[in-house]
XYZ file of C-alpha atoms in Angstrom:
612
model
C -25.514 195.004 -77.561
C -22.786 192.908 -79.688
C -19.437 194.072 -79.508
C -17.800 191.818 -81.676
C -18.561 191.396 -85.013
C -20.329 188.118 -86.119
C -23.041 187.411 -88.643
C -26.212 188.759 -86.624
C -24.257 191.672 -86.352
C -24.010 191.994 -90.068
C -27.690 191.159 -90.241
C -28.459 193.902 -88.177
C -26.563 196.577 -90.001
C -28.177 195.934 -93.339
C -31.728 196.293 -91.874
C -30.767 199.392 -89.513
C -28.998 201.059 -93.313
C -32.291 199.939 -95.293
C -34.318 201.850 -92.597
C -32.297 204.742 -92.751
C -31.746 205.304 -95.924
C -35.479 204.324 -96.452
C -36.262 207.482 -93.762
C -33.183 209.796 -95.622
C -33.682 208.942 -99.203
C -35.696 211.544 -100.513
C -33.802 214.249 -98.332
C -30.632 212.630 -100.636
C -32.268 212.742 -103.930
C -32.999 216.238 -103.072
C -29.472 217.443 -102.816
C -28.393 215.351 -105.600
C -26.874 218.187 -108.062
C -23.347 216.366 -108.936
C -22.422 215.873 -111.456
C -25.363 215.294 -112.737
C -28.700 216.610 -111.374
C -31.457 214.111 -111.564
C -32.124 213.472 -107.881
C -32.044 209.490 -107.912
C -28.796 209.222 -105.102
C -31.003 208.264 -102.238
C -32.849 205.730 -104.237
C -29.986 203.824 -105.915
C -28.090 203.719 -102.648
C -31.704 202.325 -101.260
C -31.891 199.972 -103.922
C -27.868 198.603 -103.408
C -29.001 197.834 -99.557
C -31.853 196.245 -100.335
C -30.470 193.920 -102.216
C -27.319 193.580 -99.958
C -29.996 192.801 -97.214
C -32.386 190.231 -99.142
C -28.621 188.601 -100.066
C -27.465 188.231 -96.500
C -31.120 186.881 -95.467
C -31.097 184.491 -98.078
C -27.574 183.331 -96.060
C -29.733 182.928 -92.459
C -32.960 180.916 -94.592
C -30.331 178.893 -95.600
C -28.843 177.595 -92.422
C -32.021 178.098 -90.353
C -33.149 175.411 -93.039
C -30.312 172.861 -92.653
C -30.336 173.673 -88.999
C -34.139 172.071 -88.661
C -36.020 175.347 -89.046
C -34.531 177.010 -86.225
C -34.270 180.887 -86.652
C -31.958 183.093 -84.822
C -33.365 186.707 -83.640
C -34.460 189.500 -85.577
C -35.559 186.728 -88.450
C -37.252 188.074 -91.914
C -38.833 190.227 -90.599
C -36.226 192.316 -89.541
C -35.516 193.852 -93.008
C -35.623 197.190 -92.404
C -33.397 196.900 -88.354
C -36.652 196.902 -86.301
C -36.216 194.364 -83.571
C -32.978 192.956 -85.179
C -31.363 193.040 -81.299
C -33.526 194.559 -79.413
C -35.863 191.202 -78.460
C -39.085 193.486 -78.995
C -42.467 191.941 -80.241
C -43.143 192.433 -83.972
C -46.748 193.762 -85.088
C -48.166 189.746 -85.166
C -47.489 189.591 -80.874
C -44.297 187.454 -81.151
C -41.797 188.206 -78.945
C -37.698 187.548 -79.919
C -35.954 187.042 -76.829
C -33.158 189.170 -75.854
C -29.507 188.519 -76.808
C -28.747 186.137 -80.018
C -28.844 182.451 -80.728
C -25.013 180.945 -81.034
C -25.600 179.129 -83.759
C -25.548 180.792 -87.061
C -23.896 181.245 -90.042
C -20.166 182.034 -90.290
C -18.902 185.875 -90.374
C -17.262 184.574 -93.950
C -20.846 183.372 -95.336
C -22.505 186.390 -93.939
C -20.211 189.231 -95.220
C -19.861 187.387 -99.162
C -23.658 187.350 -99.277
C -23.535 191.276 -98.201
C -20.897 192.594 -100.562
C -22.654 190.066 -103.724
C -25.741 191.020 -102.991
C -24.728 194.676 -103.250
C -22.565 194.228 -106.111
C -25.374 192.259 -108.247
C -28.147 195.359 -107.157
C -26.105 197.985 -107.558
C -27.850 201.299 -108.485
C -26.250 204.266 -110.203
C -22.674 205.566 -109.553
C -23.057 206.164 -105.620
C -24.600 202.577 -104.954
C -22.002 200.625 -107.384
C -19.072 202.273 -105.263
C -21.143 201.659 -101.669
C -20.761 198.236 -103.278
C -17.175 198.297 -103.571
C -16.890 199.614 -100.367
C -18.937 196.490 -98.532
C -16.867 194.228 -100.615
C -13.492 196.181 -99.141
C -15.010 195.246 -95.546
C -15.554 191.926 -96.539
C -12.255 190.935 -97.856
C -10.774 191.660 -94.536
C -13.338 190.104 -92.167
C -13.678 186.249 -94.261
C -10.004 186.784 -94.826
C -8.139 183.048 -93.866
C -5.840 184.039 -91.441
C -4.899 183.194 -87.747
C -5.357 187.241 -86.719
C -9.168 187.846 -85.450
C -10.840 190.121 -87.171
C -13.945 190.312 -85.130
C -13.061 193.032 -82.663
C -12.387 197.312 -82.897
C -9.243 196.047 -84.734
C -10.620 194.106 -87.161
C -13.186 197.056 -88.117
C -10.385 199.470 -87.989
C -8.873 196.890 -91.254
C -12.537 196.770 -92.908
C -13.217 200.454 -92.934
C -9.676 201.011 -94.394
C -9.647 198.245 -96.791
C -13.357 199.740 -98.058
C -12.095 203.196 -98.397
C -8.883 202.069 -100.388
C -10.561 199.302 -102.769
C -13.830 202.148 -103.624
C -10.817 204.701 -104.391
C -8.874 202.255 -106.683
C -12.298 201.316 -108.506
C -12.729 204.948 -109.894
C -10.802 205.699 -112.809
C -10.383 209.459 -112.036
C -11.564 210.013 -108.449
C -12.113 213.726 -107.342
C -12.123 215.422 -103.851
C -15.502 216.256 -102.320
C -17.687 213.250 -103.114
C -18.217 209.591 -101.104
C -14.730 208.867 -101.645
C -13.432 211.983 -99.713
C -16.181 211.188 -96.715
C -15.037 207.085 -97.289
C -11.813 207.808 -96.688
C -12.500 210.441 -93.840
C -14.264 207.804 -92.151
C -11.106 204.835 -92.646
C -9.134 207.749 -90.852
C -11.105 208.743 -87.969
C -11.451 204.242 -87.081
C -7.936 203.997 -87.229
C -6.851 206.398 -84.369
C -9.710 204.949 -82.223
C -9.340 202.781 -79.468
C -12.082 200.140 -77.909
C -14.365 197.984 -79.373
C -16.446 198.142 -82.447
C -18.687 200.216 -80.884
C -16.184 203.099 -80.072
C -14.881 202.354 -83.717
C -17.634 202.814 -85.586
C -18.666 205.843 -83.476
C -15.383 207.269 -84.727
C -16.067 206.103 -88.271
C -18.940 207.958 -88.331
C -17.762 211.268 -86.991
C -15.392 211.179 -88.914
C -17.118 210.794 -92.158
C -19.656 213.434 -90.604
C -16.821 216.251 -90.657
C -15.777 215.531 -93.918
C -19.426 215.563 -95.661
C -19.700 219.104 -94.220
C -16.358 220.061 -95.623
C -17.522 218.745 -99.228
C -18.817 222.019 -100.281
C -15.552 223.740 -100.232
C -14.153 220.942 -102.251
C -16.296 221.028 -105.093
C -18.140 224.495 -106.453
C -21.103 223.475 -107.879
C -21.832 222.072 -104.109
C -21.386 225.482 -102.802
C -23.290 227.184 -105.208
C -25.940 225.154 -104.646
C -25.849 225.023 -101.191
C -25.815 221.718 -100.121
C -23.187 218.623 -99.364
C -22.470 215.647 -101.554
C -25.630 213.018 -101.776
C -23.662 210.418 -101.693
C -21.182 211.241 -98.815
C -24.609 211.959 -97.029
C -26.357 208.332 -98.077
C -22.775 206.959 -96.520
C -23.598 208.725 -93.220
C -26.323 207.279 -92.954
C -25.285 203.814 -93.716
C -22.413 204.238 -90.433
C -25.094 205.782 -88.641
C -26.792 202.289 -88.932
C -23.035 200.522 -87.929
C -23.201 203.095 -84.437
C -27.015 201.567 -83.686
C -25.829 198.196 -84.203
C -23.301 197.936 -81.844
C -24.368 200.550 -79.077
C -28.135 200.158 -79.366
C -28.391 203.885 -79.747
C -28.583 205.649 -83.553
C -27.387 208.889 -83.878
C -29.045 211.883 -84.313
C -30.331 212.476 -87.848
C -27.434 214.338 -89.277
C -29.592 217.612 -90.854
C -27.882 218.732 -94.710
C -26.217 221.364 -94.063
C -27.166 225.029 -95.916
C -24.601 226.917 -96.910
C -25.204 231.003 -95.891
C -26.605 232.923 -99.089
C -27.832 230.023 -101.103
C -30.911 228.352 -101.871
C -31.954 224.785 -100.784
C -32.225 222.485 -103.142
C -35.765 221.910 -104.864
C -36.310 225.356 -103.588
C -39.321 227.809 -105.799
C -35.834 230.168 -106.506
C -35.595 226.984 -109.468
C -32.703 225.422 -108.203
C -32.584 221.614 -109.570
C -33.907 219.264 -107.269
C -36.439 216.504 -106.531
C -39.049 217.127 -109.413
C -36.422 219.429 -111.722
C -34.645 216.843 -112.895
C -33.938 214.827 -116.578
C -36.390 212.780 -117.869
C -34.504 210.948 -119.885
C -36.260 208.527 -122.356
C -34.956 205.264 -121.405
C -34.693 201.703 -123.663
C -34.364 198.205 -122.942
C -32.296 196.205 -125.167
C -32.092 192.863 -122.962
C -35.335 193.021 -120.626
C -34.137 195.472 -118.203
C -34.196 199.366 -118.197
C -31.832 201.828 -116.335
C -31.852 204.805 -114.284
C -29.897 208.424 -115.920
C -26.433 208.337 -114.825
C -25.842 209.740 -111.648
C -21.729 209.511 -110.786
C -19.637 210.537 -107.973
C -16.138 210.263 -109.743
C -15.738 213.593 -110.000
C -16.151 213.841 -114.043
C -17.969 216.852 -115.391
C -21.821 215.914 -116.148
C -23.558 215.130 -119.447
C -24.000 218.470 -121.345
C -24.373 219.457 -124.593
C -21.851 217.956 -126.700
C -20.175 215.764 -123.879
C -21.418 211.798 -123.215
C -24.915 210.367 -124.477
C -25.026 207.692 -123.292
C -25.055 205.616 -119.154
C -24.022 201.956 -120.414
C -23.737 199.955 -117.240
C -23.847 196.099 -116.711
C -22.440 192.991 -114.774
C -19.484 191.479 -116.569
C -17.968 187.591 -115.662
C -14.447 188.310 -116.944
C -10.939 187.251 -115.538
C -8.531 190.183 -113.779
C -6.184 190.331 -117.078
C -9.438 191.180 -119.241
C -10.865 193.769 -116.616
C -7.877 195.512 -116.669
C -8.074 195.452 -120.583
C -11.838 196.827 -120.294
C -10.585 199.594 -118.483
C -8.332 201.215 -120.684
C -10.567 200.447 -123.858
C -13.747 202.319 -122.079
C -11.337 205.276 -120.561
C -10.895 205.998 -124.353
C -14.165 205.890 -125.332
C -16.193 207.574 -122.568
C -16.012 209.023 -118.650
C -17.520 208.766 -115.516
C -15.511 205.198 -115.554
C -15.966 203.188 -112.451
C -15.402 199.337 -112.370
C -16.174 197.431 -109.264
C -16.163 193.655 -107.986
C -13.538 190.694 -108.291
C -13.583 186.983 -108.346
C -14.797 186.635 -111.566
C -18.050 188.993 -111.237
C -18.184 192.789 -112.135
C -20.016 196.102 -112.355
C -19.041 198.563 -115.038
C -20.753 201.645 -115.043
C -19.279 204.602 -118.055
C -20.713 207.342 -120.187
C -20.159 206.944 -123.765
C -21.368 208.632 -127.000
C -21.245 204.797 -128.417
C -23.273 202.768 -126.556
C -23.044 199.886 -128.621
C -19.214 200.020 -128.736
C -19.095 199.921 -124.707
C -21.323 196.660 -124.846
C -19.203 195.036 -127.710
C -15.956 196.034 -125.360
C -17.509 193.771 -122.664
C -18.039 190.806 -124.831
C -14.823 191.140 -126.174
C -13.807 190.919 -121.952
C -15.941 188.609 -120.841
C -19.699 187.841 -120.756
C -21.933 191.080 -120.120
C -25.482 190.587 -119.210
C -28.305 193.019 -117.137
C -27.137 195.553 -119.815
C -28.829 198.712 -118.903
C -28.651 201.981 -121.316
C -30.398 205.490 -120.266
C -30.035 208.413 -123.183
C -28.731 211.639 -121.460
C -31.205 213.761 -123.987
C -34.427 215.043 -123.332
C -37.408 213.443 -125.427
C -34.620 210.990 -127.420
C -34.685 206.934 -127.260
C -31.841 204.984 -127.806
C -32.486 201.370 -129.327
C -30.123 198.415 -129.607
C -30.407 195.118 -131.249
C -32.470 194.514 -133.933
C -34.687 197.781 -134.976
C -37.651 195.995 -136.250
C -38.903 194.996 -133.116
C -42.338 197.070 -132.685
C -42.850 198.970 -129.545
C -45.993 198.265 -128.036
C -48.244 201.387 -127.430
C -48.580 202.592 -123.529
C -51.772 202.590 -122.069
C -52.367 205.442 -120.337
C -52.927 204.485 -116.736
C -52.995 201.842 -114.663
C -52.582 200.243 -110.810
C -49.921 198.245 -109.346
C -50.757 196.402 -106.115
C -48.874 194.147 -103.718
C -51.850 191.677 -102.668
C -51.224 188.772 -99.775
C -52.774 186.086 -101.652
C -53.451 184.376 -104.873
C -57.505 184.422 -104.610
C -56.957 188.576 -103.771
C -54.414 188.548 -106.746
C -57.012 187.551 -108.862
C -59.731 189.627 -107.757
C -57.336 192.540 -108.589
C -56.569 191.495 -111.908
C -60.274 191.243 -112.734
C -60.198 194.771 -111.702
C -57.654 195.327 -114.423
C -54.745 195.794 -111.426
C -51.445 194.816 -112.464
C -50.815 192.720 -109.499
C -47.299 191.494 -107.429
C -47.713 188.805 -104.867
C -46.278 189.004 -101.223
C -46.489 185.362 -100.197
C -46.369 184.876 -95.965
C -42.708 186.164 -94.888
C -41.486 186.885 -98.062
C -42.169 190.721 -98.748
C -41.593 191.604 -102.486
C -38.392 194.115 -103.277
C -38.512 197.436 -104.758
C -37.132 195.965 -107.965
C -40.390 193.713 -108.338
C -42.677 196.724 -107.856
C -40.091 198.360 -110.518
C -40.521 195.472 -113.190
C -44.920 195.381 -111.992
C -44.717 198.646 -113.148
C -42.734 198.019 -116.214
C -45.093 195.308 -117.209
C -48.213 197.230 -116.900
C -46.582 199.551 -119.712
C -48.368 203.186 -118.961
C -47.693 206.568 -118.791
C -49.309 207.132 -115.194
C -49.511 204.809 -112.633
C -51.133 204.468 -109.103
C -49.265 202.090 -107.019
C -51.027 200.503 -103.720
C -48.233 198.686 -101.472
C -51.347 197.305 -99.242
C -48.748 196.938 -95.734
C -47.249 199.468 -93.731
C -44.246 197.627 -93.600
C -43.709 198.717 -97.588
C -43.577 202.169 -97.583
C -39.621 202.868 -97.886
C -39.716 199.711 -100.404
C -42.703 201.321 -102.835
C -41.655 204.591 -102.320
C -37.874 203.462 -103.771
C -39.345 201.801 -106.456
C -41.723 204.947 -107.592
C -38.945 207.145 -107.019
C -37.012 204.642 -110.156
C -39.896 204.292 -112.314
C -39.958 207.972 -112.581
C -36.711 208.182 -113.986
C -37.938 206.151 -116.648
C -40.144 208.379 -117.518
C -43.414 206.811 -115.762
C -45.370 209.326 -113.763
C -46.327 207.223 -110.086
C -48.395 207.944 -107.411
C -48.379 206.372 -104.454
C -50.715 205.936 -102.128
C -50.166 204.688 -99.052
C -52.388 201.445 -98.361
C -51.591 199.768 -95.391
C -54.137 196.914 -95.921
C -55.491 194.866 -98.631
C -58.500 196.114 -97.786
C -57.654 199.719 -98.101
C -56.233 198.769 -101.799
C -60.009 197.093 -102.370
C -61.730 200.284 -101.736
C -59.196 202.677 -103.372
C -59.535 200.257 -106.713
C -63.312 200.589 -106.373
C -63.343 204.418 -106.826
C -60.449 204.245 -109.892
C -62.017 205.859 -112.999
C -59.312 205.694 -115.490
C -60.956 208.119 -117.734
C -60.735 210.865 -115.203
C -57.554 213.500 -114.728
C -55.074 211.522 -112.931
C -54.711 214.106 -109.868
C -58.676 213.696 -109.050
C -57.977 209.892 -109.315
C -55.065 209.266 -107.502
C -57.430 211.848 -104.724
C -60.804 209.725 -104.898
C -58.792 206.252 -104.391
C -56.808 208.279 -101.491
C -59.929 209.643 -100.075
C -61.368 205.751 -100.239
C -58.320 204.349 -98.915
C -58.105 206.340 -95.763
C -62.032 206.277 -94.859
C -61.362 202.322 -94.844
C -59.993 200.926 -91.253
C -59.070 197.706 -91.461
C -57.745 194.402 -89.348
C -56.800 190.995 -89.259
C -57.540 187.976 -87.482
C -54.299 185.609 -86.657
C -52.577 182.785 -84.864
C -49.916 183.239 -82.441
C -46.555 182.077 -83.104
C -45.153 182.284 -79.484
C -45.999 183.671 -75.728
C -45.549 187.686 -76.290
C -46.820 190.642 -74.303
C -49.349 192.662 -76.676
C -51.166 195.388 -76.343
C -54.466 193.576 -75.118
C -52.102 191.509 -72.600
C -50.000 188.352 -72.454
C -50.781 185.849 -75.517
C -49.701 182.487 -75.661
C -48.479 180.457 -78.609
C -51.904 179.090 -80.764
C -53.910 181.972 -79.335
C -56.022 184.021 -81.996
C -55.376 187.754 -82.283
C -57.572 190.025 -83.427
C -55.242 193.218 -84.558
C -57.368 196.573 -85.533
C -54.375 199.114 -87.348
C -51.745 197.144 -86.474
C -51.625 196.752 -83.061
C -53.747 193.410 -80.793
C -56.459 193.964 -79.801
C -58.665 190.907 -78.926
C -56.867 187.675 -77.769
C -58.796 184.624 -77.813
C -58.886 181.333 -78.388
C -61.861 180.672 -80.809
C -61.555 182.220 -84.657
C -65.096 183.254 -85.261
C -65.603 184.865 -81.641
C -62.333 186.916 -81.799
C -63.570 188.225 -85.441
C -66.848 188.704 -83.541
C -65.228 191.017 -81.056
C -63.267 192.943 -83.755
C -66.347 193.590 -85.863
C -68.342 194.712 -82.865
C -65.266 196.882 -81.964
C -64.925 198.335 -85.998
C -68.491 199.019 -86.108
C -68.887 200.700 -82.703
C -67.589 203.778 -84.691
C -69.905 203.299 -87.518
C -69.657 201.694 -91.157
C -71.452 201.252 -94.335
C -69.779 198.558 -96.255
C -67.403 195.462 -93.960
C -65.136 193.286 -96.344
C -63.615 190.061 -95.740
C -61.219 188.126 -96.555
C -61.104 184.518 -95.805
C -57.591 182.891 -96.147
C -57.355 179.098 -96.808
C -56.984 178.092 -92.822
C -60.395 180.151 -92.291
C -63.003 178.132 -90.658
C -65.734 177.671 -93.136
C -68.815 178.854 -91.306
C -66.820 182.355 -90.490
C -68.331 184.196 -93.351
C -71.560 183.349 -93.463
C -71.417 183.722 -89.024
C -70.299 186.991 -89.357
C -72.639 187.969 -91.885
C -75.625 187.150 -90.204
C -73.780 189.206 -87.179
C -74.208 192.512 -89.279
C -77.252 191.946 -90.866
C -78.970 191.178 -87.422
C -77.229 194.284 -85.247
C -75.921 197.177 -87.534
C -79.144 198.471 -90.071
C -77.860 199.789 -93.822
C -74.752 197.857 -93.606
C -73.470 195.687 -95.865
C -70.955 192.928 -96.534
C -68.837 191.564 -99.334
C -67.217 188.479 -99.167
C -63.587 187.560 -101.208
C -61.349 184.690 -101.128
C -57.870 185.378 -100.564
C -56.002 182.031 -100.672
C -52.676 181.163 -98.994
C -53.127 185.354 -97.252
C -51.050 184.293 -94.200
C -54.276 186.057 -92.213
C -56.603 183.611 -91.176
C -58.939 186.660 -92.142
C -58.959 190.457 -93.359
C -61.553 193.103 -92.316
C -62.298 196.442 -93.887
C -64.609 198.873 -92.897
C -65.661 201.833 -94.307
């Protein structure tokens, strides 16, 4: 494992935080009670990595591009940490061999994109100062200076640098929330000694110690019985930091219950996962935003205190920021201003919305203006009020499909569709703005790959705090999303719906038939580059070298467990006499079975198969 800090190291620690938090994010949202209670921690700090991640692999696309196409370990695929470093094969049979190409990008370029990338997706109070805090780290390791800051040392700087810039962004900062367990972790680095490794280790004890203290810092913690959400999301995130530079993540740190009280979420009533504001939510420039959830220590939104979360990205110069800050002080709380360079994040709760925007033109030029109403069953509305709201339907589906022929099959099906084109999964955000456009009250969403469950589970998680009611189900095929759309009855109650497509969905195994990208141990053996795989739930199963016998063999090997209806889906590179091949294949050897043919278009599978 690395034990100096580079740019694949970077890489790897955004895709081993994603997966964590992806794997801790409801836990947070659960225990999210301050200051105020509407369980969305977890996500937003989800949905800040996410984007920090997609930034810093736009940074290796980049310079695999100029470089000729070559790609350095753990490539795209290696979004959420698995087989950043490790060299192990990913579910298509390709193996990454161990240890890390030299050339790369620079620390500098790797680090900016992180910190931007957070900055520009920042989520809610916890995720806009998690942004601060990569930007801290940043400063120090793409700072211009003859000193190295690649080592234990230069981490020791970082984690100090993040604690102290995240501190100085929050206008009134209070004991017992990510700052406290920030700055608990900038202490602990700086009395170890070794490498980054030992470092981080330290880092993350540190900030470990200091979550668990966070009830006796702040009451309504203890009287609820569990630590801060957002000192916990922040353990998780140098959780991922240990795994990247020992190899080894640490054991799941377990929220600690305080003696006498109830767990969050609990049937005693205490707020927590599904008790929590719906606020009604508008969207005055195209974008809508999540209810304020802070970690500044400011009381919450009650009656009589703040109405409104105003939050958007500002370009301004220093002189006007620090302007800005003093003019939305006056007007509001739960003030915290974050970024630099030219490019920042304001996040405040007003009772004048409109006066908080018109202070950030006055700065500078504000745009991705989000504002959430703290009130139950109230809108807020900016701009012009003649604009007519368009009526919500009452249900509909949001899929991720593979392909553009698939894409429109769905849509013909009435699916409000988002495309995941070879290599280049969609984010939570796009599943977020799917399910804005298909405007209804209830929605089923179908992510259609294993690989998308953290990512469509974040992005249900924010469309109910706008007020959307989603239920996922979790597809792990295209073909899984076909049969659970063929059993949608719109007009039925939602729970028996989102049930029947569930019940469709899991009676429906599926595969794929694919090329090889490079020699890999599988499953089924040793492939070689150009070999066809036939995969049956993810893992190889058939290698061979012919496309039509190797979907032969996987047919033969679906049906040998018994079927009723087989679907395909032919991708563009499909040879043409497949179909009709295997067709005659089930017709001739398996009685009362029948099969449907689609196209799918540029799928990145030569071919899908469902069976049900």
């Amino acid at each position: 494992m690395p034990q100096r800090l580079d740019a694949s190291a970077v890489r790897a620690w955004c895709g081993f935080a994603l997966r964590a938090l992806g794997r801790a994010r409801e836990e947070i949202d659960a225990i999210n009670v301050y200051p105020v209670a509407d369980g969305d921690t977890g996500t937003n700090l989800y949905l800040t990595v996410e984007s920090a991640t997609a930034a810093v692999e736009a940074v290796f696309a980049g310079h695999a591009a100029l470089a000729g196409g070559k790609e350095a370990p753990g490539g795209p695929e290696a979004l959420d940490g698995r087989e950043a470093l490790d060299g192990h094969e990913a579910v298509t049979g390709q193996v990454v061999s161990p240890g890390r190409v030299p050339e790369g990008p620079a620390l500098a370029d790797a680090v900016h994109a992180m910190a931007h990338g957070a900055l520009i997706g920042a989520r809610g109070n916890s995720g806009t100062i998690l942004a601060q805090l990569l930007r801290g780290m940043a400063q120090v390791l793409a700072a211009d200076s003859d000193a190295t800051h690649t080592d234990g040392q230069g981490l020791r700087l970082a984690l100090r640098r993040a604690a102290d810039s995240a501190r100085q962004a929050v206008v009134h900062p209070v004991e017992g929330t990510v700052l406290t367990v920030a700055s608990a972790a900038a202490d602990a680095a700086s009395g170890a000694e070794g490498d980054c490794g030992a470092v981080a280790r330290a880092a993350y004890e540190g900030a470990r110690a200091a979550l668990a203290a966070t009830p006796g810092q702040l009451a309504v913690l203890e009287r609820a019985g569990v630590v801060d959400a957002g000192g916990r999301g922040l353990v998780a995130v140098l959780g991922a930091l240990v795994e990247t530079f020992t190899g080894e993540a640490p054991a799941a740190a377990a929220v600690p219950v305080l003696a006498g009280h109830a767990r969050v979420g609990a049937d005693s009533g205490a707020t927590g996962l599904h008790a929590r504001v719906d606020a009604a939510v508008t969207e005055p420039l195209g974008e809508l935003g999540e209810v304020g959830e802070c970690a500044d220590g400011t009381p919450a939104p009650e009656e009589g205190g703040p109405a409104f979360e105003v939050i958007y990205l500002l370009e301004a110069e220093d002189a006007a920021v620090a302007r800005l800050r003093d003019r939305l002080d006056a007007l509001g709380d739960s003030l915290v201003v974050v970024g630099g360079d030219g490019l920042w994040n304001v996040h405040v709760h007003v009772d004048d919305a409109g006066a908080a925007v018109e202070a950030g033109v006055e700065a500078g030029r504000p745009y991705r203006i989000r504002i959430t109403h703290f009130g139950l069953d109230d809108a807020h509305t900016t701009g012009a009020g003649s604009r007519p709201v368009r009526e919500r339907v009452e249900r509909a589906v949001v899929a991720v499909v593979p392909g553009e022929g698939l894409a429109g099959l769905y849509a013909e099906a009435g699916a409000t569709t988002v495309l995941a084109r070879p290599g280049e999964p969609p984010a939570s955000g796009e599943l977020v703005e799917a399910v804005r456009r298909a405007h209804a009250r209830e929605v089923v969403l179908l992510p259609n790959d294993a690989e998308l469950r953290h990512t469509a589970a974040a992005a249900a998680e924010q469309a109910r705090t706008e007020g959307v009611r989603v239920a996922l189900i979790p597809t792990r095929s295209a073909v899984q999303g076909i049969a659970a759309l063929a059993v949608h009855e719109p007009g039925r109650r939602f729970d028996e719906d989102v049930v029947a497509m569930t019940s469709a969905a899991g009676a429906t195994r599926y595969a794929e038939v694919e090329v090889a990208e490079r020699q890999s141990w599988t499953m089924a053996g040793i492939c070689q580059a150009g070999d066809i795989l036939g995969l049956i739930e993810g893992d190889v199963a058939v290698i061979g070298s012919d496309v039509t016998a190797t979907a032969e063999a996987v047919l033969n090997r679906m049906l040998a467990a018994g079927g009723e209806m087989v679907t395909l889906v032919l991708g563009d590179e499909a040879p043409d006499t497949i179909a009709a091949h295997l067709e005659s294949r089930v017709r001739e050897s398996y009685l009362a079975v029948d099969t449907v043919v689609y196209r799918g278009g540029r799928q990145g599978a030569l071919l899908l198969i469902g069976v049900e």
